[in-house]
């Protein structure tokens, strides 16, 4: 096969029933659909066998999380390309072909993503109204100077409507794990996803390793998919808060050069406590508690990350990728009231 579309599933029978048909219907003849099941205890496996026999299945005995689940699944893939696709994504006609053709023509590019729009907002398209971008990926991911990720089409929690303002291909810092196409060889070459992250931010860490070793990443808006989002964990879930804060700190520790980490990590300490205070002011005590737990566990896990940091820095040919912004989106968003990607980048 030229390409394997790999969907990681955990107790997502309803998501598979709802979204897998679009993937199977729009799968090119030189590609395959693979569902890797992370030890589901619902009816997922039976559903796959009875309703979707054309999908290849890989079954795990336990839930290895997003990162290690994909690592184990891709160990059984030998296609030239692989797509990491969330189970709550609806694809469109001919969504995959332009991504593959671009990768064929650009060997310097290690990964690409399509434009990701909000599935729940899709009905507006029938009325000719613009649709919202989806939080996880939008039209390509970036990171600011203080280590906060954002997207073309999404700054902080503020989503933009897709009025074709970001329809040009663009070099990006990270491609969304909701729909990420990469070269199978390169995925394995850089070590895949970090299993210690379990879930959340692992694709940004992966993309950082790619860029630090000289590869490029692109968003190609000529391809479009629709993402439901929050399928595994709701966006306001304390567990999601914990994983995002902890894994962001781990990612920075693993990849930042020492001169930059010396001033950024103390700054992030202050900003994390500010974030916890904001949660308290919004009566979200559990989220505030998880920010503190994330910082505690980050320090516990640092010794485990030292070897990874040493390896990353020794193999890096680029200290700071050019797709990391020079300013802070916090300053833009809260002080300058900039709410769009274009406003931020026009003012840099």
Short mmCIF file of C-alpha atoms in Angstrom, two decimals:
data_model
loop_
_atom_site.label_atom_id
_atom_site.label_comp_id
_atom_site.label_asym_id
_atom_site.label_seq_id
_atom_site.Cartn_x
_atom_site.Cartn_y
_atom_site.Cartn_z
CA UNK A 1 0.00 0.00 0.00
CA UNK A 2 1.08 3.55 -0.69
CA UNK A 3 -0.66 4.83 2.43
CA UNK A 4 -2.27 3.48 5.60
CA UNK A 5 -4.99 5.50 7.32
CA UNK A 6 -4.72 4.49 10.96
CA UNK A 7 -7.55 5.22 13.37
CA UNK A 8 -6.90 4.62 17.07
CA UNK A 9 -10.04 3.60 18.94
CA UNK A 10 -10.89 3.19 22.60
CA UNK A 11 -14.51 2.50 23.54
CA UNK A 12 -15.59 4.57 20.56
CA UNK A 13 -18.15 2.31 18.91
CA UNK A 14 -20.55 5.17 18.28
CA UNK A 15 -17.80 7.31 16.79
CA UNK A 16 -16.80 4.47 14.47
CA UNK A 17 -20.41 3.92 13.42
CA UNK A 18 -20.78 7.63 12.70
CA UNK A 19 -17.47 8.56 11.05
CA UNK A 20 -15.76 5.43 9.70
CA UNK A 21 -18.10 5.15 6.67
CA UNK A 22 -16.79 8.46 5.24
CA UNK A 23 -13.19 7.25 5.60
CA UNK A 24 -13.90 3.93 3.88
CA UNK A 25 -15.92 5.59 1.13
CA UNK A 26 -13.18 8.12 0.34
CA UNK A 27 -10.18 5.80 0.63
CA UNK A 28 -8.12 5.65 -2.60
CA UNK A 29 -7.40 2.26 -4.13
CA UNK A 30 -3.71 2.49 -3.18
CA UNK A 31 -4.50 3.09 0.49
CA UNK A 32 -5.89 1.01 3.35
CA UNK A 33 -7.93 1.82 6.45
CA UNK A 34 -6.59 0.37 9.70
CA UNK A 35 -8.40 0.56 13.03
CA UNK A 36 -6.17 -0.09 16.04
CA UNK A 37 -8.26 -0.87 19.09
CA UNK A 38 -6.82 0.15 22.47
CA UNK A 39 -8.38 -2.60 24.56
CA UNK A 40 -11.98 -1.42 24.22
CA UNK A 41 -14.59 -2.91 26.53
CA UNK A 42 -17.60 -1.66 24.56
CA UNK A 43 -18.94 -3.13 21.31
CA UNK A 44 -16.20 -1.62 19.11
CA UNK A 45 -14.52 -4.88 18.07
CA UNK A 46 -17.80 -6.61 17.29
CA UNK A 47 -18.94 -3.60 15.30
CA UNK A 48 -15.76 -3.62 13.22
CA UNK A 49 -16.09 -7.32 12.46
CA UNK A 50 -19.78 -7.24 11.62
CA UNK A 51 -20.22 -3.86 9.92
CA UNK A 52 -16.78 -2.82 8.64
CA UNK A 53 -14.93 -6.00 7.58
CA UNK A 54 -13.09 -4.05 4.86
CA UNK A 55 -11.15 -2.18 7.56
CA UNK A 56 -8.02 -3.94 8.76
CA UNK A 57 -7.99 -4.28 12.54
CA UNK A 58 -5.15 -4.37 15.07
CA UNK A 59 -6.24 -5.40 18.56
CA UNK A 60 -4.45 -4.50 21.79
CA UNK A 61 -5.21 -6.16 25.13
CA UNK A 62 -5.10 -2.86 27.05
CA UNK A 63 -5.36 0.90 26.61
CA UNK A 64 -1.88 2.19 25.79
CA UNK A 65 -3.05 5.79 25.34
CA UNK A 66 -2.87 7.89 22.19
CA UNK A 67 0.92 8.04 21.91
CA UNK A 68 1.94 4.44 22.59
CA UNK A 69 -1.19 3.11 20.89
CA UNK A 70 -0.10 4.73 17.65
CA UNK A 71 3.51 3.64 18.13
CA UNK A 72 2.43 0.02 18.46
CA UNK A 73 0.04 0.26 15.53
CA UNK A 74 2.64 1.82 13.24
CA UNK A 75 5.11 -0.91 14.15
CA UNK A 76 2.83 -3.13 12.06
CA UNK A 77 2.60 -0.69 9.13
CA UNK A 78 4.97 -0.83 6.17
CA UNK A 79 3.25 1.62 3.82
CA UNK A 80 5.25 4.56 2.50
CA UNK A 81 2.91 7.04 4.18
CA UNK A 82 0.66 6.88 7.21
CA UNK A 83 -2.22 9.08 8.34
CA UNK A 84 -2.95 9.41 12.04
CA UNK A 85 -6.70 10.04 11.99
CA UNK A 86 -8.98 10.57 14.97
CA UNK A 87 -12.09 8.41 15.15
CA UNK A 88 -14.29 11.54 15.26
CA UNK A 89 -13.19 12.95 11.89
CA UNK A 90 -15.36 13.03 8.77
CA UNK A 91 -13.30 13.22 5.60
CA UNK A 92 -14.37 14.65 2.26
CA UNK A 93 -14.12 13.45 -1.32
CA UNK A 94 -10.52 13.39 -2.61
CA UNK A 95 -9.17 14.66 0.72
CA UNK A 96 -6.14 12.35 0.71
CA UNK A 97 -4.83 12.53 -2.86
CA UNK A 98 -3.49 16.13 -2.77
CA UNK A 99 -1.70 15.45 0.52
CA UNK A 100 0.05 12.40 -0.92
CA UNK A 101 0.91 14.13 -4.18
CA UNK A 102 2.45 17.05 -2.29
CA UNK A 103 4.57 14.70 -0.19
CA UNK A 104 5.75 12.90 -3.31
CA UNK A 105 6.87 16.21 -4.83
CA UNK A 106 8.51 17.62 -1.68
CA UNK A 107 10.93 15.19 -0.02
CA UNK A 108 12.01 17.90 2.46
CA UNK A 109 8.52 17.85 4.00
CA UNK A 110 8.01 15.22 6.70
CA UNK A 111 4.34 15.81 7.56
CA UNK A 112 1.24 17.65 6.37
CA UNK A 113 -2.27 18.31 7.58
CA UNK A 114 -5.47 19.40 5.83
CA UNK A 115 -7.73 22.28 6.83
CA UNK A 116 -9.74 21.16 9.86
CA UNK A 117 -13.25 22.57 10.29
CA UNK A 118 -15.76 22.12 13.12
CA UNK A 119 -18.07 19.19 12.46
CA UNK A 120 -20.83 20.60 14.68
CA UNK A 121 -20.86 23.78 12.57
CA UNK A 122 -21.01 21.96 9.22
CA UNK A 123 -24.73 22.54 8.63
CA UNK A 124 -24.02 26.23 8.02
CA UNK A 125 -22.32 25.28 4.77
CA UNK A 126 -25.68 24.29 3.25
CA UNK A 127 -26.96 27.78 3.96
CA UNK A 128 -23.88 29.40 2.43
CA UNK A 129 -22.61 30.62 5.80
CA UNK A 130 -18.95 30.38 6.90
CA UNK A 131 -18.00 27.48 9.17
CA UNK A 132 -15.86 27.69 12.28
CA UNK A 133 -12.39 26.23 12.30
CA UNK A 134 -11.89 23.36 14.74
CA UNK A 135 -9.85 23.95 17.87
CA UNK A 136 -7.39 21.10 17.32
CA UNK A 137 -5.44 22.11 14.24
CA UNK A 138 -7.58 24.59 12.28
CA UNK A 139 -5.42 25.69 9.31
CA UNK A 140 -2.08 24.70 10.82
CA UNK A 141 -0.38 24.92 14.21
CA UNK A 142 2.25 27.33 15.54
CA UNK A 143 3.92 28.07 18.87
CA UNK A 144 4.72 31.43 20.42
CA UNK A 145 7.93 32.53 22.14
CA UNK A 146 6.61 31.47 25.56
CA UNK A 147 5.72 27.93 24.48
CA UNK A 148 1.97 28.28 23.93
CA UNK A 149 0.47 26.58 20.85
CA UNK A 150 -2.05 28.31 18.59
CA UNK A 151 -3.33 27.97 15.03
CA UNK A 152 -4.21 29.76 11.86
CA UNK A 153 -7.88 30.10 12.70
CA UNK A 154 -7.67 29.67 16.49
CA UNK A 155 -5.93 31.85 19.09
CA UNK A 156 -6.36 30.73 22.69
CA UNK A 157 -9.98 29.52 22.72
CA UNK A 158 -11.14 32.00 20.09
CA UNK A 159 -12.19 30.30 16.85
CA UNK A 160 -12.40 32.11 13.53
CA UNK A 161 -14.88 31.45 10.75
CA UNK A 162 -13.43 30.02 7.57
CA UNK A 163 -13.85 32.74 4.97
CA UNK A 164 -11.01 31.29 2.88
CA UNK A 165 -8.55 33.68 4.55
CA UNK A 166 -6.11 30.80 5.15
CA UNK A 167 -6.53 28.85 1.92
CA UNK A 168 -2.89 29.16 0.89
CA UNK A 169 -0.42 26.39 1.75
CA UNK A 170 1.70 27.39 4.73
CA UNK A 171 4.72 26.10 6.59
CA UNK A 172 3.66 25.31 10.14
CA UNK A 173 5.22 24.36 13.48
CA UNK A 174 2.88 21.47 14.28
CA UNK A 175 0.33 19.39 12.45
CA UNK A 176 -2.73 18.25 14.34
CA UNK A 177 -2.90 14.68 15.61
CA UNK A 178 -6.55 14.69 14.53
CA UNK A 179 -5.36 14.27 10.93
CA UNK A 180 -1.61 14.07 10.41
CA UNK A 181 0.01 12.51 7.34
CA UNK A 182 3.68 11.63 7.67
CA UNK A 183 6.30 9.39 6.11
CA UNK A 184 6.29 6.06 7.92
CA UNK A 185 10.07 5.84 7.73
CA UNK A 186 10.52 9.28 9.29
CA UNK A 187 7.97 8.58 12.04
CA UNK A 188 10.03 5.60 13.14
CA UNK A 189 13.36 7.35 12.55
CA UNK A 190 12.66 10.11 15.11
CA UNK A 191 11.16 7.71 17.67
CA UNK A 192 7.45 8.17 17.02
CA UNK A 193 5.24 9.71 19.68
CA UNK A 194 6.48 9.96 23.28
CA UNK A 195 4.58 7.27 25.20
CA UNK A 196 5.22 9.06 28.51
CA UNK A 197 2.86 11.82 27.35
CA UNK A 198 0.02 9.25 27.13
CA UNK A 199 -2.22 11.79 25.35
CA UNK A 200 -2.26 15.50 24.41
CA UNK A 201 0.66 17.56 23.06
CA UNK A 202 2.44 14.41 21.86
CA UNK A 203 2.00 15.41 18.21
CA UNK A 204 3.50 18.86 18.88
CA UNK A 205 6.50 17.24 20.56
CA UNK A 206 6.83 14.90 17.56
CA UNK A 207 6.64 17.80 15.10
CA UNK A 208 9.27 19.74 17.07
CA UNK A 209 11.67 16.81 16.71
CA UNK A 210 11.02 16.71 12.97
CA UNK A 211 11.82 20.39 12.52
CA UNK A 212 14.85 20.42 14.79
CA UNK A 213 16.32 17.72 12.53
CA UNK A 214 15.78 19.75 9.38
CA UNK A 215 12.38 18.62 8.10
CA UNK A 216 9.50 20.92 7.17
CA UNK A 217 5.78 20.64 7.94
CA UNK A 218 2.93 22.07 5.91
CA UNK A 219 -0.79 22.75 6.05
CA UNK A 220 -2.53 22.17 2.70
CA UNK A 221 -6.00 23.77 2.83
CA UNK A 222 -6.91 22.32 -0.57
CA UNK A 223 -7.84 19.27 1.53
CA UNK A 224 -10.62 19.58 4.11
CA UNK A 225 -11.85 17.38 6.96
CA UNK A 226 -14.43 17.93 9.71
CA UNK A 227 -13.49 17.19 13.32
CA UNK A 228 -16.01 16.74 16.12
CA UNK A 229 -13.43 17.31 18.87
CA UNK A 230 -13.53 16.41 22.54
CA UNK A 231 -14.33 12.80 21.68
CA UNK A 232 -12.02 11.25 24.29
CA UNK A 233 -12.07 14.10 26.83
CA UNK A 234 -14.28 17.22 26.86
CA UNK A 235 -12.36 20.48 26.44
CA UNK A 236 -13.13 21.58 30.03
CA UNK A 237 -12.22 18.21 31.54
CA UNK A 238 -9.82 18.44 34.52
CA UNK A 239 -7.99 15.42 33.10
CA UNK A 240 -7.42 17.28 29.84
CA UNK A 241 -6.22 20.33 31.79
CA UNK A 242 -3.74 18.15 33.67
CA UNK A 243 -2.35 16.48 30.53
CA UNK A 244 -2.06 19.74 28.59
CA UNK A 245 -0.18 21.57 31.34
CA UNK A 246 2.08 18.66 32.27
CA UNK A 247 2.90 17.66 28.72
CA UNK A 248 3.58 21.21 27.60
CA UNK A 249 6.23 21.52 30.33
CA UNK A 250 7.71 18.13 29.39
CA UNK A 251 7.82 19.14 25.73
CA UNK A 252 9.63 22.39 26.51
CA UNK A 253 12.12 20.61 28.75
CA UNK A 254 12.83 17.99 26.08
CA UNK A 255 13.36 20.37 23.19
CA UNK A 256 14.43 23.86 24.29
CA UNK A 257 18.11 24.79 24.17
CA UNK A 258 19.52 25.57 27.62
CA UNK A 259 19.91 29.33 27.10
CA UNK A 260 16.21 29.65 26.32
CA UNK A 261 14.97 27.25 28.98
CA UNK A 262 16.77 29.21 31.72
CA UNK A 263 14.41 32.18 31.38
CA UNK A 264 11.31 30.52 29.96
CA UNK A 265 10.69 27.86 32.60
CA UNK A 266 10.63 30.35 35.54
CA UNK A 267 8.23 32.49 33.50
CA UNK A 268 5.98 29.49 32.89
CA UNK A 269 5.96 28.78 36.63
CA UNK A 270 4.42 32.20 37.24
CA UNK A 271 1.99 31.90 34.33
CA UNK A 272 0.82 28.45 35.44
CA UNK A 273 -0.06 29.79 38.88
CA UNK A 274 -1.91 32.66 37.22
CA UNK A 275 -3.85 30.09 35.16
CA UNK A 276 -4.72 28.15 38.33
CA UNK A 277 -5.97 31.38 39.93
CA UNK A 278 -8.13 32.10 36.89
CA UNK A 279 -9.73 28.66 37.18
CA UNK A 280 -10.48 29.37 40.85
CA UNK A 281 -12.07 32.69 39.95
CA UNK A 282 -14.30 30.83 37.48
CA UNK A 283 -15.26 28.32 40.22
CA UNK A 284 -13.40 25.52 38.41
CA UNK A 285 -11.61 24.17 41.47
CA UNK A 286 -10.78 20.79 39.93
CA UNK A 287 -9.09 22.40 36.94
CA UNK A 288 -7.09 24.67 39.25
CA UNK A 289 -6.00 21.65 41.28
CA UNK A 290 -4.93 19.80 38.13
CA UNK A 291 -2.66 22.67 37.09
CA UNK A 292 -0.79 22.25 40.37
CA UNK A 293 -0.75 18.46 40.00
CA UNK A 294 0.66 18.89 36.49
CA UNK A 295 3.56 20.96 37.80
CA UNK A 296 4.25 18.45 40.58
CA UNK A 297 4.29 15.52 38.18
CA UNK A 298 6.40 17.41 35.65
CA UNK A 299 9.16 17.66 38.26
CA UNK A 300 8.77 13.98 39.11
CA UNK A 301 9.13 13.03 35.44
CA UNK A 302 12.08 15.30 34.61
CA UNK A 303 14.70 12.65 35.50
CA UNK A 304 13.00 10.28 33.03
CA UNK A 305 13.22 12.96 30.33
CA UNK A 306 16.92 13.80 30.66
CA UNK A 307 18.06 11.11 28.24
CA UNK A 308 15.42 12.21 25.73
CA UNK A 309 16.47 15.84 26.08
CA UNK A 310 20.12 14.88 25.56
CA UNK A 311 19.25 12.90 22.44
CA UNK A 312 17.06 15.65 20.99
CA UNK A 313 19.66 18.37 21.50
CA UNK A 314 22.48 16.19 20.14
CA UNK A 315 20.56 15.41 16.95
CA UNK A 316 19.15 18.91 16.42
CA UNK A 317 20.50 20.84 13.46
CA UNK A 318 18.17 23.79 14.16
CA UNK A 319 18.07 25.23 17.69
CA UNK A 320 14.81 27.19 17.35
CA UNK A 321 12.57 26.40 14.35
CA UNK A 322 11.57 29.51 12.41
CA UNK A 323 7.90 28.61 12.84
CA UNK A 324 8.09 29.48 16.56
CA UNK A 325 6.78 33.04 16.82
CA UNK A 326 8.89 35.89 18.23
CA UNK A 327 6.22 37.27 20.57
CA UNK A 328 3.63 36.05 23.09
CA UNK A 329 0.04 35.28 22.14
CA UNK A 330 -0.90 36.05 25.77
CA UNK A 331 0.19 39.66 25.30
CA UNK A 332 -1.55 39.86 21.95
CA UNK A 333 -4.76 38.29 23.21
CA UNK A 334 -5.20 39.84 26.65
CA UNK A 335 -3.44 43.21 26.31
CA UNK A 336 -3.74 44.11 22.62
CA UNK A 337 -7.10 42.35 22.14
CA UNK A 338 -5.94 40.58 18.99
CA UNK A 339 -8.30 37.70 18.33
CA UNK A 340 -7.12 36.36 14.98
CA UNK A 341 -3.98 34.77 13.63
CA UNK A 342 -3.71 37.47 10.96
CA UNK A 343 -3.77 40.29 13.57
CA UNK A 344 -0.96 38.68 15.52
CA UNK A 345 1.28 38.06 12.54
CA UNK A 346 0.67 41.45 10.96
CA UNK A 347 1.89 43.04 14.18
CA UNK A 348 5.04 40.97 14.59
#
